[in-house]
Each structure stands twice: as structure tokens, then as C-alpha cells.
């Protein structure tokens, strides 16, 4: 039987993106389904997805009561996916920074891996379009730093275009995952790596959003700065 794959898309005020994104995802492969986790977006993103889901069995939505953060949105989505026995679980942004046309390459790569990571920085290349120099520098430096502190052998540790095999998510104690912003991406990959799963990076081009507003915050960056040391400690003490 073919694999069933769920693409989890967390949303907060993505009304100008989501209605275009969902069909673009579904068109890539018949095995793909979508789960939007919306945090009561004031712009009505949730209602738009409700309407799409009504006509399409491959589209699902979870409504949360308030903006509770990216990490907990994914954890909610992971649990939902595990309960329904999906074989593959994707993470993807709603703002077209992650090109849905790359999904088939993830499906191909996961055949030989347990986690596939879309990588903006690989082998000395930087594949980011339209970011101001300051943001690019921050992100690149954060990745060098995270790799150095945690030992995680991947170039793009904070990227959010990913595919997990179900058994990877099953083997991680989701209730003990602590981070909520960029650190969430590092923490999930670190936990998978520590358990001996095969992580594979494939190059992607990341394009800055053209619609909607950024939710990047200083708090999210601060969390990542500290979290990598916690992960290193947990790794050394066998807590992870
Ligand atoms: N459900 C939920 N989704 C969120 C939350 N914060 C961000 N998102 C979504 O997570 C994805 C990534 O967030 P972005 O705001 O694009 O973060 P980014 O790519 O680092 O920064 P920009 O593209 O510059 O905004 C998008 O689909 C957002 O709508 C949140 O608190 N809850
Ligand atoms: Mg974005």
C-alpha cells in the first residue's frame, strides 16, 4: 500500500497565502493530505480553510483558541497525525517560503532516510531570496552556532521544511519537547539524531514572504541561543 503523508501547515494570519497553497500542495502527489493548525487568526484564515475542508476530504484543520506558538502547533499536529496512522509527516510554512513543488523530492529522499530536511545552507551555498543582509547574516550565524554547540551534523538546523517518518515521531517523547520558536526545529532534529535516525538534507531555495507579516521576534531568537546549550547538556547526560 502506498504511504499516506500529512503536510502540517501552522498558520497565523495567512489569508493571502493559504487558499493558494493548499491546492498547490495537493497537486504534487495523490498521497498528500493537509492539516492546517490555525491559532484563531484575526484575519479569518481559519474560516477560509474550513470552507476548503468542507469540499475536500484531503484537507483538515485544527482550530486553537489563541496564538500559542509554532512549536506547540506542530506538536498538536504530530499527535493528530500519529493517532491517524500517517506514514509520513511534513512541516511546512504557509507563506510560500517553502516551494510546494519540492514535495516530490522529499517523498523520494525519505525512501532512504528517516528525516528529510530542506536546507538553505549546504556545501557553502546560501539559497535565500529577498532577505535583507542583516537577517541572512543572523540566520546563517545562528546555524553555525547551533551546529557548533550541539554537534548536530546538518547545515540548516533552523529550517522548517521537513519530512519525518512516523516511527521517528513515535520514538520522541513529544510532551518533553520544550522549545517553541526556531529552537523547536533544532530540538526535533537533535532528538532524532541522538536516537540514531538517518537525517538527510536536500537543497532548497527559501524565498522571503511576499504576503502577510513576519512573526519573527527577539524572544524566539533568545530561546534558540539558550536552548542549544540545554540540548547539549541533555545529550551528554542521556536525558534525550
Ligand atoms: N499556528 C501558529 N502558526 C504560527 C505561529 N507563528 C508563526 N506561525 C506560522 O508558522 C509559519 C512560519 O512563520 P513565519 O512568520 O513565516 O516565520 P519566518 O518564516 O521565520 O518569518 P517571516 O517569513 O519573515 O514571517 C507560517 O506559516 C506562520 O503563519 C503561531 O504562533 N501559531
Ligand atoms: Mg516565513
mmCIF file of C-alpha atoms and ligand atoms in Angstrom:
data_model
loop_
_atom_site.group_PDB
_atom_site.id
_atom_site.type_symbol
_atom_site.label_atom_id
_atom_site.label_comp_id
_atom_site.label_asym_id
_atom_site.label_seq_id
_atom_site.Cartn_x
_atom_site.Cartn_y
_atom_site.Cartn_z
ATOM 1 C CA UNK A 1 0.000 0.000 0.000
ATOM 2 C CA UNK A 2 1.237 3.484 -0.805
ATOM 3 C CA UNK A 3 2.358 5.716 2.043
ATOM 4 C CA UNK A 4 -0.075 8.229 3.462
ATOM 5 C CA UNK A 5 1.551 11.590 4.009
ATOM 6 C CA UNK A 6 0.298 14.556 6.012
ATOM 7 C CA UNK A 7 1.585 18.085 5.407
ATOM 8 C CA UNK A 8 1.152 20.142 8.589
ATOM 9 C CA UNK A 9 0.905 23.880 7.959
ATOM 10 C CA UNK A 10 0.722 26.130 11.042
ATOM 11 C CA UNK A 11 -0.984 29.428 10.311
ATOM 12 C CA UNK A 12 -1.330 32.804 11.904
ATOM 13 C CA UNK A 13 -2.789 35.483 9.628
ATOM 14 C CA UNK A 14 -2.077 33.781 6.322
ATOM 15 C CA UNK A 15 -5.317 34.539 4.478
ATOM 16 C CA UNK A 16 -3.489 35.797 1.390
ATOM 17 C CA UNK A 17 -1.423 32.628 1.132
ATOM 18 C CA UNK A 18 -3.386 29.652 2.405
ATOM 19 C CA UNK A 19 -6.084 29.364 -0.281
ATOM 20 C CA UNK A 20 -3.387 29.226 -2.967
ATOM 21 C CA UNK A 21 -1.063 26.981 -1.008
ATOM 22 C CA UNK A 22 -3.442 24.108 -0.239
ATOM 23 C CA UNK A 23 -4.230 23.167 -3.874
ATOM 24 C CA UNK A 24 -0.566 23.618 -4.767
ATOM 25 C CA UNK A 25 0.366 21.017 -2.123
ATOM 26 C CA UNK A 26 -2.360 18.543 -3.092
ATOM 27 C CA UNK A 27 -1.390 18.723 -6.764
ATOM 28 C CA UNK A 28 2.101 17.387 -6.068
ATOM 29 C CA UNK A 29 1.134 13.801 -5.242
ATOM 30 C CA UNK A 30 -2.072 11.841 -4.594
ATOM 31 C CA UNK A 31 -0.650 10.545 -1.297
ATOM 32 C CA UNK A 32 -0.528 14.041 0.219
ATOM 33 C CA UNK A 33 -3.092 15.411 2.663
ATOM 34 C CA UNK A 34 -3.046 18.722 4.533
ATOM 35 C CA UNK A 35 -3.570 19.654 8.176
ATOM 36 C CA UNK A 36 -3.716 23.368 8.954
ATOM 37 C CA UNK A 37 -3.206 24.293 12.608
ATOM 38 C CA UNK A 38 -4.657 27.777 12.951
ATOM 39 C CA UNK A 39 -4.352 29.883 16.086
ATOM 40 C CA UNK A 40 -7.584 31.855 15.808
ATOM 41 C CA UNK A 41 -6.042 34.137 13.183
ATOM 42 C CA UNK A 42 -7.778 37.524 13.417
ATOM 43 C CA UNK A 43 -7.688 37.802 9.605
ATOM 44 C CA UNK A 44 -10.055 34.840 9.155
ATOM 45 C CA UNK A 45 -7.545 32.270 7.859
ATOM 46 C CA UNK A 46 -9.372 29.548 9.813
ATOM 47 C CA UNK A 47 -12.726 30.238 8.168
ATOM 48 C CA UNK A 48 -11.163 30.130 4.707
ATOM 49 C CA UNK A 49 -9.674 26.703 5.454
ATOM 50 C CA UNK A 50 -12.975 25.487 6.963
ATOM 51 C CA UNK A 51 -14.605 26.189 3.628
ATOM 52 C CA UNK A 52 -11.920 24.357 1.652
ATOM 53 C CA UNK A 53 -12.021 21.394 4.070
ATOM 54 C CA UNK A 54 -15.780 21.076 3.690
ATOM 55 C CA UNK A 55 -15.402 20.193 -0.003
ATOM 56 C CA UNK A 56 -12.191 18.229 0.221
ATOM 57 C CA UNK A 57 -11.517 15.161 2.346
ATOM 58 C CA UNK A 58 -7.767 15.617 1.954
ATOM 59 C CA UNK A 59 -7.883 18.918 3.840
ATOM 60 C CA UNK A 60 -8.189 19.149 7.617
ATOM 61 C CA UNK A 61 -7.975 21.909 10.184
ATOM 62 C CA UNK A 62 -7.435 22.212 13.916
ATOM 63 C CA UNK A 63 -8.567 25.478 15.487
ATOM 64 C CA UNK A 64 -6.701 26.585 18.582
ATOM 65 C CA UNK A 65 -8.006 29.294 20.825
ATOM 66 C CA UNK A 66 -5.108 31.769 20.686
ATOM 67 C CA UNK A 67 -1.618 32.353 19.280
ATOM 68 C CA UNK A 68 0.243 29.631 21.159
ATOM 69 C CA UNK A 69 3.416 29.405 19.073
ATOM 70 C CA UNK A 70 4.850 27.397 16.224
ATOM 71 C CA UNK A 71 6.307 24.547 18.291
ATOM 72 C CA UNK A 72 3.099 23.658 20.093
ATOM 73 C CA UNK A 73 1.181 23.960 16.808
ATOM 74 C CA UNK A 74 3.435 21.270 15.316
ATOM 75 C CA UNK A 75 3.222 19.080 18.431
ATOM 76 C CA UNK A 76 -0.573 19.233 18.210
ATOM 77 C CA UNK A 77 -0.337 18.299 14.529
ATOM 78 C CA UNK A 78 2.123 15.447 15.186
ATOM 79 C CA UNK A 79 -0.217 13.876 17.759
ATOM 80 C CA UNK A 80 -3.128 14.188 15.358
ATOM 81 C CA UNK A 81 -1.066 12.502 12.624
ATOM 82 C CA UNK A 82 0.104 9.654 14.879
ATOM 83 C CA UNK A 83 -3.442 8.922 16.042
ATOM 84 C CA UNK A 84 -4.472 8.580 12.403
ATOM 85 C CA UNK A 85 -1.519 6.418 11.429
ATOM 86 C CA UNK A 86 0.017 8.589 8.714
ATOM 87 C CA UNK A 87 3.308 7.090 7.472
ATOM 88 C CA UNK A 88 4.991 10.413 6.709
ATOM 89 C CA UNK A 89 4.565 13.793 8.369
ATOM 90 C CA UNK A 90 5.721 17.080 6.823
ATOM 91 C CA UNK A 91 6.333 20.504 8.329
ATOM 92 C CA UNK A 92 5.780 23.438 6.002
ATOM 93 C CA UNK A 93 5.298 27.220 6.272
ATOM 94 C CA UNK A 94 2.160 28.800 4.832
ATOM 95 C CA UNK A 95 3.865 31.811 3.267
ATOM 96 C CA UNK A 96 5.384 30.189 0.118
ATOM 97 C CA UNK A 97 8.902 30.459 1.521
ATOM 98 C CA UNK A 98 8.794 26.693 1.069
ATOM 99 C CA UNK A 99 8.015 25.798 -2.527
ATOM 100 C CA UNK A 100 5.339 23.059 -2.667
ATOM 101 C CA UNK A 101 6.806 21.833 -5.953
ATOM 102 C CA UNK A 102 9.699 20.399 -3.993
ATOM 103 C CA UNK A 103 7.458 17.960 -2.101
ATOM 104 C CA UNK A 104 8.028 15.072 -4.568
ATOM 105 C CA UNK A 105 11.779 15.332 -3.932
ATOM 106 C CA UNK A 106 11.147 14.941 -0.213
ATOM 107 C CA UNK A 107 8.998 11.883 -0.922
ATOM 108 C CA UNK A 108 11.838 10.443 -2.986
ATOM 109 C CA UNK A 109 14.537 11.231 -0.401
ATOM 110 C CA UNK A 110 12.584 9.824 2.584
ATOM 111 C CA UNK A 111 12.784 6.372 0.987
ATOM 112 C CA UNK A 112 16.431 6.283 2.072
ATOM 113 C CA UNK A 113 16.112 8.356 5.250
ATOM 114 C CA UNK A 114 14.137 8.816 8.469
ATOM 115 C CA UNK A 115 14.094 12.611 8.418
ATOM 116 C CA UNK A 116 14.499 14.799 5.322
ATOM 117 C CA UNK A 117 15.432 18.437 5.882
ATOM 118 C CA UNK A 118 15.127 21.191 3.310
ATOM 119 C CA UNK A 119 18.413 23.035 3.557
ATOM 120 C CA UNK A 120 19.035 26.681 2.693
ATOM 121 C CA UNK A 121 22.704 26.407 3.547
ATOM 122 C CA UNK A 122 24.551 23.445 2.172
ATOM 123 C CA UNK A 123 28.079 22.857 0.989
ATOM 124 C CA UNK A 124 28.916 26.533 1.180
ATOM 125 C CA UNK A 125 25.839 27.658 -0.774
ATOM 126 C CA UNK A 126 23.287 30.144 0.537
ATOM 127 C CA UNK A 127 19.904 29.715 -1.093
ATOM 128 C CA UNK A 128 17.807 32.543 0.278
ATOM 129 C CA UNK A 129 15.989 35.078 -1.889
ATOM 130 C CA UNK A 130 14.922 38.585 -0.828
ATOM 131 C CA UNK A 131 16.080 38.632 2.758
ATOM 132 C CA UNK A 132 17.834 41.771 3.969
ATOM 133 C CA UNK A 133 21.538 41.185 4.587
ATOM 134 C CA UNK A 134 21.057 41.570 8.355
ATOM 135 C CA UNK A 135 18.509 38.776 8.561
ATOM 136 C CA UNK A 136 20.521 36.472 6.349
ATOM 137 C CA UNK A 137 23.595 37.044 8.481
ATOM 138 C CA UNK A 138 21.650 36.373 11.684
ATOM 139 C CA UNK A 139 20.182 33.154 10.335
ATOM 140 C CA UNK A 140 23.462 31.894 8.896
ATOM 141 C CA UNK A 141 25.383 32.706 12.067
ATOM 142 C CA UNK A 142 22.677 31.038 14.163
ATOM 143 C CA UNK A 143 23.134 27.878 12.149
ATOM 144 C CA UNK A 144 26.910 27.832 12.508
ATOM 145 C CA UNK A 145 26.472 28.431 16.246
ATOM 146 C CA UNK A 146 23.807 25.729 16.676
ATOM 147 C CA UNK A 147 25.911 23.197 14.808
ATOM 148 C CA UNK A 148 28.990 24.021 16.866
ATOM 149 C CA UNK A 149 27.219 23.790 20.223
ATOM 150 C CA UNK A 150 25.026 20.741 19.630
ATOM 151 C CA UNK A 151 27.229 18.788 17.227
ATOM 152 C CA UNK A 152 24.204 18.208 15.020
ATOM 153 C CA UNK A 153 25.765 17.324 11.661
ATOM 154 C CA UNK A 154 23.469 19.381 9.445
ATOM 155 C CA UNK A 155 23.890 22.766 7.772
ATOM 156 C CA UNK A 156 20.409 24.217 8.190
ATOM 157 C CA UNK A 157 19.309 23.393 11.728
ATOM 158 C CA UNK A 158 16.562 26.034 11.996
ATOM 159 C CA UNK A 159 14.799 25.336 8.713
ATOM 160 C CA UNK A 160 11.124 24.388 8.850
ATOM 161 C CA UNK A 161 10.600 22.420 5.618
ATOM 162 C CA UNK A 162 10.900 18.830 6.801
ATOM 163 C CA UNK A 163 9.582 15.319 6.498
ATOM 164 C CA UNK A 164 9.558 12.742 9.309
ATOM 165 C CA UNK A 165 8.809 9.047 9.187
ATOM 166 C CA UNK A 166 6.109 8.148 11.681
ATOM 167 C CA UNK A 167 8.428 5.977 13.787
ATOM 168 C CA UNK A 168 10.708 8.979 14.417
ATOM 169 C CA UNK A 169 7.843 10.966 15.932
ATOM 170 C CA UNK A 170 6.668 7.915 17.859
ATOM 171 C CA UNK A 171 10.082 7.451 19.412
ATOM 172 C CA UNK A 172 10.302 11.042 20.674
ATOM 173 C CA UNK A 173 8.526 11.928 23.904
ATOM 174 C CA UNK A 174 6.561 14.831 22.448
ATOM 175 C CA UNK A 175 5.419 16.042 25.859
ATOM 176 C CA UNK A 176 9.038 16.708 26.826
ATOM 177 C CA UNK A 177 9.824 18.896 23.792
ATOM 178 C CA UNK A 178 10.426 22.312 25.281
ATOM 179 C CA UNK A 179 11.115 24.869 22.565
ATOM 180 C CA UNK A 180 8.531 26.792 20.626
ATOM 181 C CA UNK A 181 10.260 29.044 18.065
ATOM 182 C CA UNK A 182 13.278 28.392 15.807
ATOM 183 C CA UNK A 183 14.731 26.246 18.578
ATOM 184 C CA UNK A 184 11.869 23.823 18.024
ATOM 185 C CA UNK A 185 13.396 22.856 14.671
ATOM 186 C CA UNK A 186 16.809 22.317 16.231
ATOM 187 C CA UNK A 187 15.348 20.312 19.109
ATOM 188 C CA UNK A 188 13.338 17.929 16.907
ATOM 189 C CA UNK A 189 16.308 17.222 14.633
ATOM 190 C CA UNK A 190 18.653 16.846 17.596
ATOM 191 C CA UNK A 191 16.368 14.322 19.293
ATOM 192 C CA UNK A 192 16.033 12.316 16.068
ATOM 193 C CA UNK A 193 19.799 12.353 15.522
ATOM 194 C CA UNK A 194 20.513 11.275 19.119
ATOM 195 C CA UNK A 195 18.238 8.291 18.616
ATOM 196 C CA UNK A 196 20.317 7.217 15.660
ATOM 197 C CA UNK A 197 17.868 8.077 12.893
ATOM 198 C CA UNK A 198 19.162 8.925 9.429
ATOM 199 C CA UNK A 199 18.905 12.664 8.701
ATOM 200 C CA UNK A 200 19.299 13.751 5.078
ATOM 201 C CA UNK A 201 19.445 17.341 3.806
ATOM 202 C CA UNK A 202 18.255 18.292 0.357
ATOM 203 C CA UNK A 203 18.961 21.772 -1.032
ATOM 204 C CA UNK A 204 16.006 24.158 -1.246
ATOM 205 C CA UNK A 205 15.683 27.796 -2.209
ATOM 206 C CA UNK A 206 13.988 29.822 0.511
ATOM 207 C CA UNK A 207 12.046 32.837 -0.758
ATOM 208 C CA UNK A 208 11.000 35.571 1.666
ATOM 209 C CA UNK A 209 7.262 36.000 2.075
ATOM 210 C CA UNK A 210 5.555 38.486 -0.257
ATOM 211 C CA UNK A 211 2.160 38.375 1.507
ATOM 212 C CA UNK A 212 1.365 38.806 5.186
ATOM 213 C CA UNK A 213 3.552 39.810 8.098
ATOM 214 C CA UNK A 214 6.531 38.297 9.836
ATOM 215 C CA UNK A 215 6.152 36.762 13.288
ATOM 216 C CA UNK A 216 9.881 36.713 13.996
ATOM 217 C CA UNK A 217 10.641 38.081 17.441
ATOM 218 C CA UNK A 218 13.614 38.702 19.709
ATOM 219 C CA UNK A 219 12.145 36.208 22.157
ATOM 220 C CA UNK A 220 12.301 33.447 19.543
ATOM 221 C CA UNK A 221 15.969 34.205 18.855
ATOM 222 C CA UNK A 222 16.818 34.344 22.580
ATOM 223 C CA UNK A 223 15.152 30.989 23.136
ATOM 224 C CA UNK A 224 17.345 29.408 20.450
ATOM 225 C CA UNK A 225 20.546 30.912 21.884
ATOM 226 C CA UNK A 226 19.926 29.174 25.241
ATOM 227 C CA UNK A 227 18.215 26.077 24.018
ATOM 228 C CA UNK A 228 21.216 24.711 22.119
ATOM 229 C CA UNK A 229 23.184 24.581 25.395
ATOM 230 C CA UNK A 230 20.335 22.762 27.096
ATOM 231 C CA UNK A 231 20.222 20.270 24.260
ATOM 232 C CA UNK A 232 23.960 19.717 24.525
ATOM 233 C CA UNK A 233 23.596 19.139 28.275
ATOM 234 C CA UNK A 234 20.658 16.797 27.847
ATOM 235 C CA UNK A 235 22.589 14.915 25.177
ATOM 236 C CA UNK A 236 25.607 14.499 27.451
ATOM 237 C CA UNK A 237 23.541 13.400 30.437
ATOM 238 C CA UNK A 238 21.431 10.989 28.431
ATOM 239 C CA UNK A 239 18.224 12.896 29.082
ATOM 240 C CA UNK A 240 17.304 12.949 25.448
HETATM 241 N N1 LIG B 1 -0.481 28.210 14.459
HETATM 242 C C1 LIG B 1 0.546 29.079 14.526
HETATM 243 N N2 LIG B 1 1.262 29.333 13.412
HETATM 244 C C2 LIG B 1 2.284 30.226 13.506
HETATM 245 C C3 LIG B 1 2.629 30.893 14.717
HETATM 246 N N3 LIG B 1 3.701 31.701 14.458
HETATM 247 C C4 LIG B 1 4.002 31.538 13.155
HETATM 248 N N4 LIG B 1 3.142 30.656 12.564
HETATM 249 C C5 LIG B 1 3.148 30.153 11.194
HETATM 250 O O1 LIG B 1 4.366 29.446 11.033
HETATM 251 C C6 LIG B 1 4.901 29.630 9.734
HETATM 252 C C7 LIG B 1 6.287 30.272 9.844
HETATM 253 O O2 LIG B 1 6.157 31.553 10.431
HETATM 254 P P1 LIG B 1 6.734 32.871 9.746
HETATM 255 O O3 LIG B 1 6.080 34.048 10.359
HETATM 256 O O4 LIG B 1 6.652 32.762 8.269
HETATM 257 O O5 LIG B 1 8.227 32.808 10.253
HETATM 258 P P2 LIG B 1 9.517 33.083 9.409
HETATM 259 O O6 LIG B 1 9.448 32.371 8.100
HETATM 260 O O7 LIG B 1 10.653 32.806 10.301
HETATM 261 O O8 LIG B 1 9.457 34.644 9.217
HETATM 262 P P3 LIG B 1 8.715 35.512 8.089
HETATM 263 O O9 LIG B 1 8.509 34.687 6.877
HETATM 264 O O10 LIG B 1 9.579 36.685 7.903
HETATM 265 O O11 LIG B 1 7.404 35.867 8.707
HETATM 266 C C8 LIG B 1 3.881 30.472 8.984
HETATM 267 O O12 LIG B 1 3.014 29.601 8.288
HETATM 268 C C9 LIG B 1 3.129 31.203 10.104
HETATM 269 O O13 LIG B 1 1.817 31.559 9.753
HETATM 270 C C10 LIG B 1 1.839 30.604 15.876
HETATM 271 O O14 LIG B 1 2.046 31.127 16.966
HETATM 272 N N5 LIG B 1 0.829 29.697 15.719
HETATM 273 MG MG1 LIG B 2 8.039 32.761 6.780
#
